[in-house]
């Protein structure tokens, strides 16, 4: 799965890992807002890497495995962040993510017979430093977003976005160079 090759989504080990992660996510999403220390403790155990400085991930938060997610220093995610981390998802320092954002790495065939075989593959997502992702953004598998980027609300990011730009739309495209 992590190598980007086709794998079975019904693999027993993967299903067990998904179930274990969902238990942790359930506990995280049930914490009271005042339980910041417990939230940080759970995130540090769930995610593959957490930057040294404070991170905030508002509930609810959803992911598939957690361990393939890396977030940098001073990370903030608003309500309802979903990360499907079948491949690595790397998010740099000083990144802000608006509400209702989805970051996806899993890929499925467009052929219905192939899709129904439950075979899939995954492509990593990389987000640089100093990035602001507006509310309702969807980031698709294999995308790289550079440093110092703003992604406008509602964008569907289907291709790489270079550093020092503002991008928006469906499909997302650069609308301004900084």
Coordinates of N, CA and C in Angstrom, one line a residue:
X1 N 0.8 -1.2 0.0 CA 0.0 0.0 0.0 C 0.9 1.3 0.0
X2 N 1.8 1.3 0.9 CA 2.7 2.5 1.0 C 3.7 2.6 -0.2
X3 N 3.9 1.6 -0.9 CA 4.8 1.6 -2.1 C 4.1 2.1 -3.3
X4 N 2.7 2.3 -3.2 CA 2.0 2.9 -4.4 C 1.6 1.8 -5.4
X5 N 1.7 0.5 -5.0 CA 1.3 -0.5 -5.9 C -0.1 -1.0 -5.5
X6 N -0.8 -1.7 -6.4 CA -2.1 -2.1 -6.2 C -2.2 -3.1 -5.0
X7 N -3.2 -3.0 -4.2 CA -3.3 -3.8 -3.0 C -4.8 -4.1 -2.8
X8 N -5.1 -5.1 -2.0 CA -6.5 -5.4 -1.7 C -7.0 -4.6 -0.5
X9 N -8.1 -3.9 -0.7 CA -8.7 -3.1 0.4 C -9.3 -4.0 1.4
X10 N -9.4 -5.3 1.1 CA -10.1 -6.2 2.1 C -9.0 -7.1 2.8
X11 N -7.7 -6.7 2.7 CA -6.7 -7.4 3.4 C -6.9 -7.4 4.9
X12 N -6.8 -8.5 5.5 CA -7.2 -8.7 6.9 C -6.4 -7.7 7.8
X13 N -5.0 -7.6 7.6 CA -4.2 -6.8 8.4 C -4.6 -5.3 8.3
X14 N -4.9 -4.9 7.1 CA -5.3 -3.5 6.9 C -6.7 -3.2 7.6
X15 N -7.6 -4.1 7.4 CA -8.9 -4.0 8.1 C -8.8 -3.9 9.6
X16 N -7.8 -4.7 10.2 CA -7.6 -4.6 11.6 C -7.0 -3.3 12.0
X17 N -6.1 -2.8 11.2 CA -5.5 -1.5 11.5 C -6.5 -0.4 11.4
X18 N -7.3 -0.4 10.4 CA -8.4 0.6 10.2 C -9.3 0.6 11.5
X19 N -9.7 -0.6 11.9 CA -10.6 -0.7 13.1 C -10.0 -0.2 14.3
X20 N -8.7 -0.5 14.5 CA -8.0 0.1 15.7 C -7.9 1.6 15.7
X21 N -7.6 2.1 14.5 CA -7.6 3.6 14.4 C -8.9 4.2 14.6
X22 N -10.0 3.6 14.1 CA -11.3 4.1 14.4 C -11.7 4.2 15.9
X23 N -11.2 3.3 16.6 CA -11.4 3.3 18.1 C -10.7 4.5 18.7
X24 N -9.5 4.8 18.3 CA -8.8 5.9 18.8 C -9.5 7.2 18.4
X25 N -9.9 7.3 17.1 CA -10.5 8.5 16.6 C -11.9 8.7 17.3
X26 N -12.6 7.7 17.6 CA -13.8 7.8 18.4 C -13.5 8.4 19.7
X27 N -12.5 7.9 20.4 CA -12.2 8.5 21.7 C -11.8 10.0 21.6
X28 N -11.0 10.3 20.6 CA -10.5 11.7 20.4 C -11.7 12.6 20.2
X29 N -12.7 12.2 19.3 CA -13.8 13.0 19.0 C -14.8 13.1 20.1
X30 N -14.7 12.3 21.2 CA -15.6 12.4 22.3 C -15.0 13.3 23.4
X31 N -13.8 13.7 23.3 CA -13.2 14.5 24.4 C -13.9 15.9 24.5
X32 N -13.9 16.4 25.7 CA -14.4 17.7 25.9 C -13.5 18.8 25.4
X33 N -13.9 19.9 24.9 CA -13.1 20.9 24.4 C -11.9 21.4 25.3
X34 N -12.2 21.3 26.6 CA -11.2 21.7 27.6 C -10.1 20.7 27.8
X35 N -10.2 19.5 27.2 CA -9.2 18.5 27.5 C -8.0 18.6 26.4
X36 N -7.4 19.7 26.4 CA -6.4 19.9 25.4 C -5.2 19.0 25.5
X37 N -4.7 18.8 26.8 CA -3.6 17.9 27.0 C -3.9 16.5 26.5
X38 N -5.1 16.0 26.8 CA -5.4 14.6 26.4 C -5.5 14.6 24.8
X39 N -6.0 15.6 24.2 CA -6.1 15.7 22.7 C -4.7 15.6 22.1
X40 N -3.8 16.4 22.7 CA -2.4 16.4 22.2 C -1.8 15.0 22.4
X41 N -2.0 14.4 23.5 CA -1.5 13.0 23.8 C -2.0 12.0 22.8
X42 N -3.3 12.0 22.5 CA -3.8 11.1 21.5 C -3.3 11.4 20.1
X43 N -3.2 12.6 19.7 CA -2.6 12.9 18.4 C -1.2 12.5 18.2
X44 N -0.4 12.7 19.3 CA 1.0 12.3 19.2 C 1.2 10.8 19.1
X45 N 0.2 10.1 19.7 CA 0.2 8.6 19.6 C -0.3 8.1 18.3
X46 N -1.2 8.9 17.7 CA -1.9 8.4 16.5 C -1.2 8.8 15.2
X47 N -0.7 10.0 15.1 CA -0.1 10.5 13.9 C 1.4 10.0 13.8
X48 N 1.9 9.9 12.6 CA 3.3 9.5 12.4 C 4.3 10.4 12.9
X49 N 4.0 11.7 12.8 CA 4.9 12.8 13.3 C 4.1 14.0 13.6
X50 N 4.4 14.6 14.8 CA 3.8 15.9 15.2 C 4.9 16.8 15.5
X51 N 4.9 18.0 15.0 CA 5.9 19.1 15.3 C 6.0 19.4 16.8
X52 N 7.1 19.9 17.2 CA 7.4 20.2 18.6 C 6.4 21.2 19.2
X53 N 6.0 22.2 18.4 CA 5.2 23.2 19.0 C 3.7 22.8 19.0
X54 N 2.9 23.6 19.6 CA 1.5 23.2 19.8 C 0.8 23.0 18.5
X55 N 0.0 22.0 18.4 CA -0.9 21.7 17.3 C -2.4 21.7 17.8
X56 N -3.3 22.1 16.9 CA -4.7 22.1 17.3 C -5.4 21.4 16.2
X57 N -6.2 20.4 16.5 CA -7.1 19.7 15.5 C -8.5 19.7 16.1
X58 N -9.3 20.6 15.6 CA -10.7 20.6 16.2 C -11.5 19.4 15.8
X59 N -12.3 19.0 16.7 CA -13.2 17.8 16.5 C -14.4 18.2 15.7
X60 N -14.9 17.3 14.9 CA -14.5 16.0 14.6 C -13.3 15.9 13.7
X61 N -12.5 14.9 13.8 CA -11.3 14.7 12.9 C -11.4 13.2 12.5
X62 N -11.1 12.9 11.3 CA -11.2 11.5 10.8 C -9.9 11.2 10.0
X63 N -9.4 10.0 10.1 CA -8.4 9.5 9.3 C -8.5 8.0 9.2
X64 N -7.7 7.4 8.2 CA -7.8 5.9 8.1 C -6.8 5.2 9.0
X65 N -5.5 5.6 8.9 CA -4.5 5.0 9.7 C -3.8 5.9 10.7
X66 N -3.6 7.1 10.4 CA -3.0 8.1 11.2 C -1.5 8.1 11.1
X67 N -0.9 6.9 11.2 CA 0.6 6.8 11.2 C 1.3 7.3 9.9
X68 N 0.5 7.4 8.8 CA 1.1 8.0 7.6 C 1.0 9.5 7.5
X69 N 0.5 10.1 8.6 CA 0.3 11.6 8.6 C 1.4 12.2 9.4
X70 N 2.0 13.3 8.8 CA 3.0 14.0 9.4 C 2.6 15.5 9.4
X71 N 2.6 16.1 10.6 CA 2.3 17.6 10.6 C 3.4 18.3 11.3
X72 N 3.7 19.5 10.8 CA 4.7 20.3 11.4 C 4.3 21.2 12.6
X73 N 5.2 22.1 12.9 CA 5.0 23.0 14.0 C 3.8 23.9 13.8
X74 N 3.1 24.3 14.9 CA 2.0 25.2 14.9 C 1.0 24.9 13.8
X75 N 0.6 23.7 13.8 CA -0.5 23.2 12.8 C -1.8 23.5 13.4
X76 N -2.8 24.0 12.6 CA -4.1 24.2 13.0 C -5.1 23.6 12.0
X77 N -6.0 22.8 12.4 CA -7.1 22.3 11.5 C -8.4 22.5 12.2
X78 N -9.3 23.1 11.4 CA -10.6 23.4 11.9 C -11.5 22.2 11.8
X79 N -12.8 22.3 12.1 CA -13.7 21.2 12.3 C -13.8 20.4 11.0
X80 N -13.9 19.0 11.2 CA -14.3 18.1 10.2 C -13.2 17.9 9.1
X81 N -12.0 17.8 9.6 CA -10.9 17.4 8.7 C -10.9 15.9 8.5
X82 N -10.8 15.5 7.2 CA -10.8 14.0 6.9 C -9.5 13.8 6.1
X83 N -8.7 12.9 6.5 CA -7.5 12.5 5.8 C -7.5 11.0 5.6
X84 N -7.5 10.6 4.3 CA -7.5 9.2 4.0 C -6.0 8.9 3.7
X85 N -5.3 8.4 4.6 CA -3.8 8.3 4.6 C -3.4 6.8 4.2
X86 N -3.8 6.3 3.1 CA -3.3 5.1 2.6 C -1.8 5.2 2.1
X87 N -1.5 6.4 1.7 CA -0.1 6.8 1.4 C 0.3 8.0 2.3
X88 N 1.6 8.3 2.4 CA 2.0 9.4 3.3 C 1.3 10.7 2.9
X89 N 0.9 11.4 4.0 CA 0.4 12.8 3.9 C 1.4 13.7 4.8
X90 N 2.1 14.6 4.1 CA 3.0 15.4 4.8 C 2.6 16.9 4.8
X91 N 2.4 17.5 6.0 CA 2.0 18.9 6.1 C 3.0 19.6 6.9
X92 N 3.5 20.7 6.3 CA 4.6 21.5 6.9 C 4.3 22.3 8.1
X93 N 5.2 23.2 8.4 CA 5.1 24.1 9.6 C 4.1 25.2 9.2
X94 N 3.4 25.7 10.3 CA 2.6 26.9 10.2 C 1.5 26.8 9.1
X95 N 0.9 25.6 9.1 CA -0.2 25.4 8.1 C -1.6 25.5 8.8
X96 N -2.5 26.1 8.1 CA -3.9 26.3 8.6 C -4.8 25.6 7.7
X97 N -5.7 24.8 8.2 CA -6.7 24.1 7.4 C -8.1 24.5 7.8
X98 N -8.9 25.0 6.9 CA -10.3 25.4 7.2 C -11.2 24.2 7.5
X99 N -12.5 24.5 7.8 CA -13.4 23.4 8.1 C -13.8 22.6 6.8
X100 N -14.2 21.4 7.1 CA -14.7 20.5 6.0 C -13.7 20.3 4.9
X101 N -12.5 20.1 5.2 CA -11.4 19.8 4.2 C -11.2 18.3 4.1
X102 N -11.0 17.8 2.9 CA -10.7 16.4 2.7 C -9.4 16.2 2.0
X103 N -8.5 15.4 2.5 CA -7.2 15.1 1.9 C -7.2 13.6 1.6
X104 N -7.1 13.2 0.3 CA -7.3 11.8 0.0 C -6.0 11.3 -0.7
X105 N -5.6 10.1 -0.4 CA -4.5 9.4 -1.1 C -5.0 8.2 -1.8
X106 N -6.1 7.6 -1.4 CA -6.6 6.3 -2.0 C -7.1 6.6 -3.5
X107 N -6.7 5.6 -4.3 CA -7.2 5.7 -5.7 C -8.0 4.4 -6.1
X108 N -9.0 4.6 -6.9 CA -9.8 3.5 -7.3 C -10.0 3.5 -8.8
X109 N -10.1 2.4 -9.4 CA -10.3 2.3 -10.9 C -11.7 2.9 -11.3
X110 N -11.7 3.5 -12.5 CA -12.9 4.0 -13.0 C -13.7 2.9 -13.7
X111 N -13.1 1.7 -13.9 CA -13.7 0.6 -14.5 C -14.5 -0.1 -13.4
X112 N -15.8 -0.3 -13.5 CA -16.6 -0.8 -12.4 C -16.3 -2.2 -12.0
X113 N -15.9 -3.1 -13.0 CA -15.5 -4.4 -12.6 C -14.2 -4.4 -11.8
X114 N -13.2 -3.7 -12.2 CA -12.0 -3.6 -11.5 C -12.3 -3.0 -10.1
X115 N -13.1 -1.9 -10.0 CA -13.4 -1.2 -8.8 C -14.0 -2.2 -7.8
X116 N -14.9 -3.0 -8.3 CA -15.7 -4.0 -7.4 C -14.8 -5.1 -6.9
X117 N -13.6 -5.3 -7.5 CA -12.6 -6.3 -7.0 C -12.0 -5.8 -5.7
X118 N -12.2 -4.6 -5.3 CA -11.7 -4.0 -4.1 C -10.2 -3.8 -4.1
X119 N -9.6 -3.8 -5.3 CA -8.2 -3.5 -5.5 C -8.1 -2.0 -5.7
X120 N -7.1 -1.4 -5.0 CA -6.8 0.0 -5.1 C -5.4 0.3 -4.9
X121 N -5.0 1.5 -5.1 CA -3.6 2.0 -4.9 C -3.6 3.3 -4.3
X122 N -2.5 3.9 -3.9 CA -2.5 5.2 -3.2 C -1.3 6.0 -3.7
X123 N -1.5 7.3 -3.6 CA -0.5 8.3 -4.0 C -0.3 9.3 -2.9
X124 N 0.9 9.7 -2.5 CA 1.1 10.6 -1.4 C 0.7 12.0 -1.7
X125 N 0.4 12.8 -0.6 CA 0.1 14.2 -0.7 C 1.1 14.9 0.1
X126 N 1.6 16.0 -0.4 CA 2.6 16.8 0.3 C 2.2 18.3 0.3
X127 N 2.1 18.9 1.5 CA 1.7 20.3 1.6 C 2.9 21.0 2.3
X128 N 3.4 22.1 1.7 CA 4.6 22.8 2.3 C 4.3 23.6 3.5
X129 N 5.2 24.5 3.8 CA 5.2 25.4 5.0 C 4.4 26.6 4.6
X130 N 3.7 27.2 5.7 CA 3.0 28.4 5.5 C 1.9 28.4 4.5
X131 N 1.1 27.3 4.6 CA 0.0 27.1 3.7 C -1.3 27.3 4.4
X132 N -2.2 28.0 3.7 CA -3.6 28.1 4.2 C -4.5 27.5 3.2
X133 N -5.3 26.5 3.7 CA -6.3 25.8 2.9 C -7.6 26.2 3.4
X134 N -8.4 26.8 2.5 CA -9.7 27.3 2.8 C -10.7 26.2 3.1
X135 N -11.9 26.6 3.6 CA -12.9 25.7 3.9 C -13.5 25.0 2.7
X136 N -13.8 23.7 2.9 CA -14.4 22.9 1.9 C -13.5 22.5 0.7
X137 N -12.2 22.6 0.9 CA -11.3 22.2 -0.1 C -11.1 20.7 -0.1
X138 N -11.0 20.1 -1.4 CA -10.7 18.7 -1.6 C -9.3 18.6 -2.2
X139 N -8.4 17.8 -1.6 CA -7.1 17.6 -2.2 C -7.0 16.1 -2.6
X140 N -6.7 15.9 -3.9 CA -6.8 14.6 -4.4 C -5.4 13.9 -4.4
X141 N -5.3 12.6 -4.6 CA -4.1 11.8 -4.5 C -3.0 12.3 -5.4
X142 N -1.8 12.3 -4.9 CA -0.6 12.6 -5.7 C -0.3 14.1 -5.8
X143 N -1.0 14.9 -5.1 CA -0.8 16.4 -5.2 C 0.3 16.9 -4.3
X144 N 1.1 17.8 -4.8 CA 2.1 18.5 -4.0 C 1.7 20.0 -4.0
X145 N 1.6 20.6 -2.8 CA 1.3 22.0 -2.7 C 2.6 22.6 -2.1
X146 N 3.1 23.7 -2.8 CA 4.4 24.3 -2.3 C 4.3 25.1 -1.1
X147 N 5.3 25.9 -0.7 CA 5.3 26.8 0.4 C 4.6 28.1 0.1
X148 N 4.1 28.7 1.2 CA 3.5 30.0 1.1 C 2.4 30.1 0.1
X149 N 1.5 29.1 0.2 CA 0.4 29.0 -0.7 C -1.0 29.2 0.0
X150 N -1.9 29.9 -0.7 CA -3.3 29.9 -0.2 C -4.1 29.2 -1.2
X151 N -5.0 28.3 -0.7 CA -5.9 27.6 -1.6 C -7.3 28.1 -1.2
X152 N -8.0 28.7 -2.1 CA -9.3 29.3 -1.9 C -10.4 28.3 -1.5
X153 N -11.3 28.7 -0.7 CA -12.4 27.9 -0.3 C -13.1 27.2 -1.4
X154 N -13.5 25.9 -1.2 CA -14.2 25.1 -2.2 C -13.4 24.6 -3.3
X155 N -12.1 24.8 -3.4 CA -11.3 24.3 -4.5 C -11.2 22.8 -4.5
X156 N -11.0 22.3 -5.7 CA -10.7 20.9 -5.8 C -9.3 20.8 -6.5
X157 N -8.3 20.4 -5.6 CA -6.9 20.4 -6.0 C -6.6 19.1 -6.7
X158 N -6.4 19.1 -8.0 CA -6.2 17.9 -8.8 C -4.8 17.8 -9.3
X159 N -4.0 18.9 -9.2 CA -2.6 18.9 -9.7 C -1.8 19.8 -8.8
X160 N -0.5 19.7 -9.0 CA 0.5 20.4 -8.1 C 0.3 21.9 -8.2
X161 N 0.5 22.5 -7.0 CA 0.4 24.0 -6.9 C 1.8 24.5 -6.5
X162 N 2.4 25.4 -7.3 CA 3.7 25.9 -7.0 C 3.8 26.8 -5.8
X163 N 4.9 27.0 -5.2 CA 5.1 27.9 -4.0 C 4.8 29.3 -4.4
X164 N 4.5 30.1 -3.4 CA 4.3 31.5 -3.5 C 3.1 31.9 -4.5
X165 N 2.0 31.2 -4.3 CA 0.9 31.4 -5.2 C -0.4 31.4 -4.4
X166 N -1.5 31.9 -5.0 CA -2.8 31.8 -4.5 C -3.5 31.0 -5.6
X167 N -4.3 30.0 -5.2 CA -4.9 29.1 -6.2 C -6.4 28.9 -5.7
X168 N -7.3 28.7 -6.7 CA -8.7 28.5 -6.4 C -9.4 27.8 -7.5
X169 N -10.6 27.4 -7.3 CA -11.4 26.9 -8.4 C -11.6 25.4 -8.4
X170 N -12.4 24.9 -9.4 CA -12.6 23.5 -9.6 C -12.6 23.3 -11.1
X171 N -11.4 22.8 -11.6 CA -10.3 22.3 -10.9 C -9.4 23.6 -10.4
X172 N -8.7 23.3 -9.3 CA -7.9 24.4 -8.7 C -6.8 24.8 -9.7
X173 N -6.6 26.1 -9.8 CA -5.5 26.6 -10.6 C -5.0 27.9 -10.0
X174 N -3.7 28.2 -10.3 CA -3.1 29.4 -9.8 C -3.8 30.6 -10.4
X175 N -4.2 31.5 -9.5 CA -4.8 32.8 -9.9 C -3.9 34.0 -9.6
X176 N -2.9 33.8 -8.8 CA -2.0 34.9 -8.5 C -0.7 34.4 -8.0
X177 N 0.4 35.1 -8.5 CA 1.8 34.8 -8.0 C 2.1 35.8 -7.0
X178 N 2.7 35.4 -5.9 CA 3.1 36.4 -4.8 C 4.5 36.9 -5.1

